[in-house]
Amino acid sequence: MNKGINPILKWAGGKRQLLKEIKKYIPEHFKVYHEPFLGGGAVLLDLQPQNAIVNDSNEELINVYRVIKDDVDKLIESLRHHSKEYEQDSKNYFYKIRELDRDKETYNSLSAIERASRIIFLNKTCYNGLFRVNRAGQFNTPFGRYKKPNIVNEKALISVSEYLNKANIKLLCGDFEAALKYAKKGDFVYMDPPYDPVSDTASFTGYDKGGFNKNEQIRLNRVCHELDKKGVKFLLSNSATDFILNLYKDYRIEIIQAKRVLNSRADKRGEIDEVLVMNFE
């Protein structure tokens, strides 16, 4: 196991800061690890299971992981090009790259490597490192004004690539329910869905144009019941709203403190209650 693996992307709701708490509740032994809402992959890259099926509905995100696995050297080369151009004219170059998805023909002509390096570049240089798209699926986070962003994190990219190639990892892109059909008795599932908003203004579903509302939370809850019936252990993260607490009242619930860091207002960042829900002791 390579202890030095860090997530490549900063992701809304990323779990790096909560790893210590989450790991307290992860079973010691399981056959296959499943993660249907992969995001930044902090839990996967920390645990580094030998057998895993991971999924995300965000095509651009899964493309990044596939390229890191299959073409990491070419990806690093492409990121170096972005880094050089950014040094010459940071703001204009940022918006030039961001606007590529406004023209479907131009965007569709990009290779998988070019699309992956674009996402990593924008993630490292946009405001607050926040991956966000509008309803048309276009990246819309503004320029981040960083003096020296770490655009080419070669060591981290190579470490992630080595892990993805050494272990038996299946990378899926689709609906969480479809991805979890592979889970069998003796497997373990970690779920980190878009959180139920703690207020009307707190909802953030901008990492994917589809959104994730209360009906989706209810559907996820039904999937959890199915996993439980099959003898699959699951651990789920969410916000500690009355809706979520009631939805999972039949399972073990642990309240943990999390720091909200991806808020545009500094005074709105701070500790909030989150839940870890599990179907085992």
XYZ file of C-alpha atoms in Angstrom:
281
model
C 0.000 0.000 0.000
C 1.258 3.455 -0.949
C 0.441 5.738 1.978
C 1.254 8.832 -0.073
C -1.811 8.830 -2.342
C -3.850 12.036 -2.234
C -6.961 12.892 -4.262
C -6.171 14.605 -7.564
C -9.230 16.857 -7.521
C -10.767 19.104 -4.907
C -14.434 18.098 -4.819
C -17.544 19.519 -3.179
C -18.203 17.315 -0.147
C -14.774 15.666 -0.416
C -13.959 13.425 2.547
C -10.252 14.069 3.213
C -10.904 15.959 6.435
C -13.317 13.270 7.715
C -11.226 10.206 6.880
C -10.212 9.623 10.489
C -13.857 9.502 11.594
C -15.073 7.464 8.617
C -12.333 4.844 9.025
C -13.504 4.096 12.573
C -16.612 2.486 11.095
C -15.223 0.653 8.071
C -15.273 -3.153 8.503
C -11.864 -4.833 8.722
C -12.765 -7.566 6.270
C -14.883 -7.527 3.120
C -14.711 -9.095 -0.333
C -15.299 -6.186 -2.730
C -15.400 -2.453 -1.985
C -18.128 -0.422 -3.714
C -18.409 3.353 -3.945
C -21.285 4.581 -6.148
C -20.626 8.332 -5.621
C -16.858 8.461 -6.128
C -16.234 12.220 -6.312
C -12.671 13.097 -5.317
C -12.031 9.507 -4.246
C -10.498 10.311 -0.838
C -11.884 7.185 0.865
C -10.950 4.838 -1.995
C -7.401 6.214 -2.208
C -6.907 5.986 1.541
C -8.246 2.432 1.900
C -6.752 1.181 -1.387
C -8.801 -2.029 -1.520
C -7.535 -4.750 -3.857
C -10.989 -5.312 -5.373
C -13.341 -2.391 -5.988
C -16.243 -1.273 -8.163
C -16.526 2.512 -8.149
C -18.927 4.798 -9.979
C -19.929 8.386 -10.518
C -22.625 9.932 -12.711
C -20.227 12.694 -13.765
C -18.708 11.649 -17.107
C -15.878 14.178 -16.953
C -14.819 12.916 -13.544
C -14.770 9.253 -14.546
C -12.871 10.191 -17.706
C -10.185 11.762 -15.474
C -9.755 8.503 -13.537
C -9.671 6.410 -16.719
C -7.022 8.633 -18.283
C -4.933 8.595 -15.082
C -5.089 4.808 -15.213
C -4.368 4.359 -18.922
C -2.379 7.410 -20.097
C -0.840 9.171 -17.098
C 2.365 10.206 -18.950
C 0.432 11.918 -21.750
C -1.846 13.519 -19.175
C 1.156 14.992 -17.320
C 2.518 16.289 -20.638
C -0.815 17.988 -21.407
C -0.966 19.537 -17.914
C 2.557 20.921 -18.362
C 1.330 22.691 -21.495
C -1.565 24.230 -19.510
C 0.844 25.292 -16.778
C 3.129 27.103 -19.239
C 0.246 28.910 -20.919
C -1.230 29.860 -17.520
C 2.072 31.471 -16.494
C 1.924 33.726 -19.572
C -1.620 35.038 -19.179
C -3.437 33.325 -16.317
C -6.910 34.871 -16.387
C -7.437 34.970 -20.145
C -6.068 31.456 -20.556
C -8.343 30.153 -17.778
C -11.447 31.539 -19.522
C -10.265 30.305 -22.924
C -10.058 26.734 -21.562
C -13.264 27.057 -19.549
C -15.217 28.165 -22.630
C -14.305 25.062 -24.661
C -17.499 23.260 -23.602
C -19.677 26.098 -24.972
C -19.071 24.832 -28.517
C -20.167 21.191 -28.818
C -18.281 20.562 -32.047
C -15.005 21.885 -30.603
C -15.514 20.063 -27.330
C -16.373 16.750 -28.965
C -13.167 16.966 -30.977
C -11.053 16.898 -27.801
C -9.363 13.617 -26.938
C -10.003 11.880 -23.611
C -6.561 13.088 -22.457
C -7.324 16.702 -23.428
C -10.672 16.581 -21.610
C -9.084 15.116 -18.474
C -6.263 17.666 -18.376
C -8.803 20.467 -18.920
C -10.823 19.352 -15.882
C -7.736 19.034 -13.672
C -6.430 22.414 -14.885
C -9.766 24.158 -14.201
C -10.063 22.471 -10.802
C -6.615 23.781 -9.799
C -7.186 27.323 -11.086
C -10.898 28.088 -10.583
C -12.354 29.897 -7.582
C -12.148 27.788 -4.408
C -11.285 24.689 -6.465
C -15.009 24.126 -6.976
C -16.156 21.898 -9.842
C -19.545 23.280 -10.823
C -21.601 23.120 -13.996
C -24.796 24.862 -15.108
C -27.936 23.071 -16.320
C -26.419 22.721 -19.777
C -23.491 20.854 -18.218
C -21.048 23.720 -18.861
C -18.289 24.475 -16.358
C -19.156 27.847 -14.821
C -16.910 28.452 -11.778
C -14.997 31.751 -12.162
C -11.262 32.396 -12.173
C -9.480 31.699 -8.877
C -6.654 34.293 -8.846
C -4.017 31.887 -7.494
C -0.389 32.998 -7.782
C 1.172 29.541 -8.080
C -1.436 26.785 -8.399
C -0.101 23.216 -8.391
C -1.351 22.323 -11.868
C 1.078 19.434 -12.477
C 1.132 17.251 -9.358
C 3.203 14.570 -11.031
C 3.872 12.485 -7.910
C 0.178 12.244 -6.972
C -0.891 11.425 -10.542
C 1.664 8.612 -10.858
C 0.739 7.206 -7.415
C -2.963 7.082 -8.293
C -2.174 5.547 -11.690
C -0.034 2.832 -10.091
C -2.779 1.946 -7.611
C -5.513 1.834 -10.283
C -3.357 -0.516 -12.359
C -2.113 -2.799 -9.569
C -5.522 -3.346 -7.953
C -8.630 -4.798 -9.579
C -10.665 -1.602 -9.982
C -13.761 -1.341 -12.179
C -14.600 2.289 -13.088
C -18.276 2.811 -13.935
C -20.125 5.922 -15.065
C -23.851 5.900 -14.490
C -26.653 5.762 -11.966
C -25.829 4.702 -8.399
C -28.585 2.072 -8.328
C -27.257 0.362 -11.455
C -23.717 0.412 -10.039
C -24.839 -1.227 -6.778
C -26.469 -4.199 -8.518
C -22.988 -5.761 -8.471
C -22.813 -5.766 -4.650
C -23.003 -9.231 -3.081
C -23.120 -10.687 0.423
C -19.790 -10.105 2.159
C -19.067 -6.896 0.200
C -18.881 -3.391 1.673
C -20.410 -0.201 0.248
C -19.453 3.370 1.158
C -21.943 5.975 -0.054
C -21.321 9.709 -0.155
C -24.296 11.105 -2.113
C -25.024 14.793 -2.634
C -26.221 15.885 0.801
C -29.751 16.779 1.780
C -29.588 20.603 2.097
C -29.641 21.964 5.648
C -31.514 25.049 4.372
C -33.257 26.236 1.206
C -30.109 28.087 0.121
C -27.592 25.409 1.063
C -28.250 22.969 -1.765
C -25.243 22.222 -3.930
C -25.749 19.822 -6.826
C -23.667 21.684 -9.375
C -21.068 18.963 -9.884
C -23.497 17.224 -12.249
C -26.272 18.722 -14.378
C -28.774 16.086 -13.195
C -29.173 17.260 -9.592
C -30.116 15.156 -6.552
C -33.386 15.965 -4.788
C -35.417 14.392 -1.965
C -36.903 11.801 -4.313
C -33.375 10.658 -5.117
C -32.600 10.463 -1.377
C -35.674 8.244 -0.937
C -34.589 6.039 -3.865
C -31.133 5.726 -2.304
C -32.768 4.701 0.970
C -34.670 1.946 -0.870
C -31.386 0.725 -2.355
C -29.911 0.625 1.175
C -32.798 -1.618 2.266
C -32.015 -3.947 -0.653
C -28.327 -4.060 0.267
C -29.259 -4.861 3.861
C -31.511 -7.731 2.737
C -28.660 -9.164 0.633
C -26.228 -9.119 3.570
C -24.116 -6.287 2.166
C -22.657 -3.941 4.784
C -23.030 -0.232 3.998
C -21.852 3.058 5.446
C -23.497 6.269 4.278
C -22.582 9.933 4.830
C -25.170 12.714 4.753
C -26.225 15.893 6.513
C -27.969 15.562 9.883
C -31.326 16.958 8.740
C -34.623 15.788 10.217
C -35.468 14.309 6.818
C -32.343 12.116 6.741
C -32.549 11.169 10.422
C -36.135 9.991 9.890
C -35.321 8.226 6.607
C -32.627 6.098 8.262
C -34.177 5.738 11.728
C -34.078 1.919 11.474
C -30.274 1.888 11.163
C -27.348 2.782 13.403
C -26.652 6.527 13.178
C -23.518 8.303 14.416
C -23.371 12.108 14.486
C -19.994 13.593 13.547
C -18.667 17.123 13.201
C -17.545 18.291 9.770
C -16.049 21.566 8.641
C -17.824 23.245 5.759
C -15.041 24.637 3.587
C -16.583 25.122 0.143
C -18.723 28.175 0.859
C -18.181 31.448 -0.976
C -18.657 33.327 2.320
C -15.995 32.808 4.967
C -18.503 33.419 7.788
C -20.583 30.460 6.530
C -17.683 28.038 6.831
C -17.521 26.186 10.114
C -18.447 23.001 11.940
C -21.763 21.353 11.138
C -23.393 18.069 12.128
C -23.224 15.205 9.673
C -24.416 11.628 9.990
C -22.790 8.300 9.332
C -25.468 5.658 8.804
C -24.620 1.946 8.880
C -26.398 -1.415 8.942
C -23.909 -3.134 11.258
C -22.536 -2.736 14.767
